[in-house]
Coordinates of C-alpha atoms in Angstrom, one line a residue:
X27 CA 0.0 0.0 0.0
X28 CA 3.1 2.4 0.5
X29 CA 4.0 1.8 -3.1
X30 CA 0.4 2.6 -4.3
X31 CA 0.6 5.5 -2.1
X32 CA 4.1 6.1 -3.6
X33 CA 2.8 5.9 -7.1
X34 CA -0.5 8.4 -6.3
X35 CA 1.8 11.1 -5.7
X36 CA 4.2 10.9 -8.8
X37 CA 1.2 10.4 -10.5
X38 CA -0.1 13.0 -13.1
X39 CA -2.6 15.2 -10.9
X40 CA -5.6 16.2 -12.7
X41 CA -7.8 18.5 -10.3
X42 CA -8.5 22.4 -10.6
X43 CA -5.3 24.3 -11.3
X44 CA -3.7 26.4 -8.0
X45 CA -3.9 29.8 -8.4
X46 CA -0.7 32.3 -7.9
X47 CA -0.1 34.0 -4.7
X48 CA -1.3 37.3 -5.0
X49 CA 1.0 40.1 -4.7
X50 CA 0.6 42.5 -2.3
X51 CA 1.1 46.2 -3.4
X52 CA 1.6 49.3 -1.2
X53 CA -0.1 52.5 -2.2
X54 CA -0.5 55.9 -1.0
X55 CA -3.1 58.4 -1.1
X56 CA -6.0 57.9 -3.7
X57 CA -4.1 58.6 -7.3
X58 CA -1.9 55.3 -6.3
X59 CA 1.4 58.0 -7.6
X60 CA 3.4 60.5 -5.9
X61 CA 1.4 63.5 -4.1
X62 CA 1.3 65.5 -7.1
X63 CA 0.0 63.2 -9.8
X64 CA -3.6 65.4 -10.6
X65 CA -5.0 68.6 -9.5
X66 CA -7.2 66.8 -7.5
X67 CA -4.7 65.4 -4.6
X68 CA -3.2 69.1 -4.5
X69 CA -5.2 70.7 -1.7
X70 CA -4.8 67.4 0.2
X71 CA -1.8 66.7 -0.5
X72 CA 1.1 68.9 -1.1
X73 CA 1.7 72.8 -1.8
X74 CA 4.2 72.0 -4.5
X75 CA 1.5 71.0 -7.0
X76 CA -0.5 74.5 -6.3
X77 CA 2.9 76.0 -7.1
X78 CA 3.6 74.3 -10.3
X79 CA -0.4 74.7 -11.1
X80 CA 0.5 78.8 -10.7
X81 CA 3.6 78.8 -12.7
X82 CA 2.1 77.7 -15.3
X83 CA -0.8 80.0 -15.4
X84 CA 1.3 82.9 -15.4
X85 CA 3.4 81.5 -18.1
X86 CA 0.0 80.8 -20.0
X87 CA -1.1 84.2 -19.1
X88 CA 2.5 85.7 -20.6
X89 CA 2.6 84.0 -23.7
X90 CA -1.0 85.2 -24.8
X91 CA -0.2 88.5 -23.2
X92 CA 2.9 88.7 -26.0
X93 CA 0.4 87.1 -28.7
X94 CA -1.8 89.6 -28.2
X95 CA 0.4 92.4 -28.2
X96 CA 1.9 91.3 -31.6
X97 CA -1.4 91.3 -33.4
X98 CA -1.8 94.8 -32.1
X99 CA 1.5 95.7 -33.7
X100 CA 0.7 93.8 -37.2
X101 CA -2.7 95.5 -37.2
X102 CA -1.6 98.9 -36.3
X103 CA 1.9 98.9 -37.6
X104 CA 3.0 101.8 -35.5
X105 CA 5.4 104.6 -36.5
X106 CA 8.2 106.6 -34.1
X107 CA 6.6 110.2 -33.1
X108 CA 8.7 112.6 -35.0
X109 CA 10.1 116.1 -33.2
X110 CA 11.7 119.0 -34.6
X111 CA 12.9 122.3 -33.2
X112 CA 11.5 124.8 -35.2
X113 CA 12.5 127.8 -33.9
X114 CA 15.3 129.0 -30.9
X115 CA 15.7 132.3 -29.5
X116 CA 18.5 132.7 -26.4
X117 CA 18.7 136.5 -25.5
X118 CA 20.8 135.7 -22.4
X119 CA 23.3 134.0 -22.0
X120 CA 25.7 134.8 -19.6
X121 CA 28.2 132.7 -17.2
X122 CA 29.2 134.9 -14.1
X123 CA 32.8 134.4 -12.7
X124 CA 30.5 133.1 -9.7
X125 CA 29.2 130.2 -11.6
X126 CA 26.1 131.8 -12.0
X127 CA 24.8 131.3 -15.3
X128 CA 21.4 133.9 -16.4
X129 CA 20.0 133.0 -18.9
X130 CA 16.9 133.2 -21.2
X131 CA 15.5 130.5 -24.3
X132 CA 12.7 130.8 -26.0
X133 CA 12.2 127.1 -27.8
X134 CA 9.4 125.8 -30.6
X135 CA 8.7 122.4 -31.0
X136 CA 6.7 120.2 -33.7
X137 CA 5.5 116.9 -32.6
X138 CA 4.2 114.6 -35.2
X139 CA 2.1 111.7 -34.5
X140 CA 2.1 109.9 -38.5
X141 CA 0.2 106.8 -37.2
X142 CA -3.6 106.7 -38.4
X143 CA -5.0 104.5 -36.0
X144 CA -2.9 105.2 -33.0
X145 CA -3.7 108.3 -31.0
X146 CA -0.9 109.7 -28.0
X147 CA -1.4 110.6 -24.8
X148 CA 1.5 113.1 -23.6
X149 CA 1.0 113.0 -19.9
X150 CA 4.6 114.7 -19.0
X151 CA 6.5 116.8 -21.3
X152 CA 9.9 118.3 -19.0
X153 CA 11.8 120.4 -21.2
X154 CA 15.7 120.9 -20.1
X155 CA 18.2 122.7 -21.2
X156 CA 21.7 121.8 -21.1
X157 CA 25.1 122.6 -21.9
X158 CA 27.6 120.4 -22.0
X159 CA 26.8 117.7 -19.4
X160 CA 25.3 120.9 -17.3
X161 CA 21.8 121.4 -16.8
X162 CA 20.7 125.0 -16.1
X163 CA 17.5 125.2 -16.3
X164 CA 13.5 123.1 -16.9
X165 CA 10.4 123.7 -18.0
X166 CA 6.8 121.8 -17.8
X167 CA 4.3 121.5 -21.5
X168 CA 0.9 121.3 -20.5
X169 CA -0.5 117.6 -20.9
X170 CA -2.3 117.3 -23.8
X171 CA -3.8 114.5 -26.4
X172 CA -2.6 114.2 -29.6
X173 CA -5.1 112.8 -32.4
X174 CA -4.1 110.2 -35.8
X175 CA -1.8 111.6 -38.2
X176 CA -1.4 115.0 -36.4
X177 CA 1.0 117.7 -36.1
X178 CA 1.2 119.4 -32.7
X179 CA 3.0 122.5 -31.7
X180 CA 4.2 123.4 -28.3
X181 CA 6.1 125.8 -26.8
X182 CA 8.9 126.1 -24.3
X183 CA 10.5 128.9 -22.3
X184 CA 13.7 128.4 -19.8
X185 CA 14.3 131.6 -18.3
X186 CA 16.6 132.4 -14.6
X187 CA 19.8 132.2 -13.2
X188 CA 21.4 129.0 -11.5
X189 CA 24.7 127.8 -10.9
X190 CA 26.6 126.0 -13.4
X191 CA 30.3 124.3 -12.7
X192 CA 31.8 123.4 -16.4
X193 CA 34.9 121.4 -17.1
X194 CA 37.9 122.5 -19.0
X195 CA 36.4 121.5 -22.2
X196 CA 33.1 122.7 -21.6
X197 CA 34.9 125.8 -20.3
X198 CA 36.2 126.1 -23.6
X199 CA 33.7 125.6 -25.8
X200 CA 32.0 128.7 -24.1
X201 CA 34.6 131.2 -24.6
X202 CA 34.3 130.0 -28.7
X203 CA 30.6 130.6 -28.1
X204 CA 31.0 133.5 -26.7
X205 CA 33.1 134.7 -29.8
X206 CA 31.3 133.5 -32.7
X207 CA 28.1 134.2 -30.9
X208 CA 26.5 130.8 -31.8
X209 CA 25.6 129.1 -28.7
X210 CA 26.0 124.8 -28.8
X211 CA 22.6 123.9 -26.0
X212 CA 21.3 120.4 -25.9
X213 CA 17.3 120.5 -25.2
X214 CA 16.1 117.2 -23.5
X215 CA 12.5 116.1 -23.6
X216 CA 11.4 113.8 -20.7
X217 CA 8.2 112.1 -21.5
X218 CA 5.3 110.1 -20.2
X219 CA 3.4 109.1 -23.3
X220 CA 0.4 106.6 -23.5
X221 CA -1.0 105.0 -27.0
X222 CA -4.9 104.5 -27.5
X223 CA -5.7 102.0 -30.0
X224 CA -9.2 102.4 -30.5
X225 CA -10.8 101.9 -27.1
X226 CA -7.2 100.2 -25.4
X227 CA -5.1 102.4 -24.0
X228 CA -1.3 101.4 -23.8
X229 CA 0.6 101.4 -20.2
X230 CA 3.0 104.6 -20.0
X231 CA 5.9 104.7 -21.9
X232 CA 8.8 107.2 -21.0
X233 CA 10.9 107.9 -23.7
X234 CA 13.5 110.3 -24.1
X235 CA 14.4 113.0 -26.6
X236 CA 17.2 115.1 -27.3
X237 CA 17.9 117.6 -30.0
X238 CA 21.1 119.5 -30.4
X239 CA 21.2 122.9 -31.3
X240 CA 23.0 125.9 -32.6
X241 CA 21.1 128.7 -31.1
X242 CA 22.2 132.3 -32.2
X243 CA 22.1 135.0 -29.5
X244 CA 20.2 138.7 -29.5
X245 CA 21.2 140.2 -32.4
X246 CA 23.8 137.9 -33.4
X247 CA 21.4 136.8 -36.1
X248 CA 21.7 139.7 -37.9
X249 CA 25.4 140.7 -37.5
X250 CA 26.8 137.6 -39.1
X251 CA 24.2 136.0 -40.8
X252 CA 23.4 132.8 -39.3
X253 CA 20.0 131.9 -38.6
X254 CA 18.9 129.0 -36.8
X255 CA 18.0 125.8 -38.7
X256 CA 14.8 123.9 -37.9
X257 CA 16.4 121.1 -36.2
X258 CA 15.1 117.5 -36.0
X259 CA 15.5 115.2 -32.9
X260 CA 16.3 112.0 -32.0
X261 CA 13.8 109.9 -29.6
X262 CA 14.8 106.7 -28.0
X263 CA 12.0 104.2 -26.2

């Protein structure tokens, strides 16, 4: 009976098949991945997801921010303002051996807007005169609105006294002034400008503007013939 019993179990077997042992896995939190796997385990789970989730709104936000501003461009196709110096009168213009510089400039300006679907919004307009690298003296254009392919004109006066330390160089270029009685004064525009297109309104820009001029003084016009030359300007954004 041992051998029979011997023989059963090297037998062939034929009953139902044995099923594998299961394998037991270990999961956390309810997405079975790491705390940040969907936007839904975020405000359970972890801040860093929120974070990411932010960042990439803002980028989103961005990007159709840039788009959005380029189709504005392509449509409108905007043109640089354009000012000249039409007209300069100094009838002062006198350095004191104090430093103290009097003097008096009556300036014309011609601001053209050649867009025609962009209107400008001139918020600040500081006029300063300089010579050399020396400011000596400012002056305030009322705000005003300027409409599609329009020509503006505006006026400027520096007038008063102020003290003004130049260098050797400058120093010399003064007493060649003074001589030829043709006067070398920078006039720097300080702006706060804003672009309508249609019903949008731009944010402020603040570009800057100089124009270099030859400015005869009093009567030295007449005496030796030089007049003063309308005088464009350059504007950088």
């Amino acid at each position: 009976m041992g051998d029979r019993h011997h023989q059963d179990l090297n037998g062939a077997y034929y009953g139902p098949s044995i099923p594998p042992p299961r394998k037991v896995s270990h999961s956390h939190g309810r997405g079975g991945g790491g705390c940040c796997g969907c936007i839904g385990d975020c405000l359970g789970c972890c801040g860093c997801c929120i974070l990411s989730v932010i960042f990439n709104i803002l980028i989103t936000i961005a990007i159709l921010l840039a788009i959005a501003a380029l189709i504005i461009w392509l449509i409108f196709r905007p043109n640089a303002i354009k000012f000249h110096v039409t007209d300069a009168k100094l009838t002062q213009f006198t350095l004191g051996a104090d430093n103290n510089l009097r003097y008096n400039l009556d300036l014309n300006f011609t601001i053209r807007n050649p867009n025609r679907r962009i209107g400008v919004y001139y918020d600040q307009i500081e006029v300063r005169g300089y010579y050399g690298d020396e400011r000596f003296g400012s002056s305030n254009v009322a705000p005003f609105y300027q409409g599609h392919k329009n020509t503006t004109e505006v006026g400027s006066k520096l007038e008063g006294q102020g003290l003004v330390v130049l260098n050797g160089g400058d120093r010399k270029d003064l007493d060649e002034d003074l001589k030829s009685g043709i006067y070398r004064i920078d006039a720097k525009l300080r702006l706060r400008v804003r672009f309508k297109f249609g019903l949008i309104k731009s944010w402020r820009f603040r570009p800057k503007v100089r124009c270099d001029l030859k400015v005869p003084l009093g009567s030295s016009n007449v005496t030796s013939g030089f007049q003063f030359q309308r005088t464009k300007c350059d504007i950088d954004f």
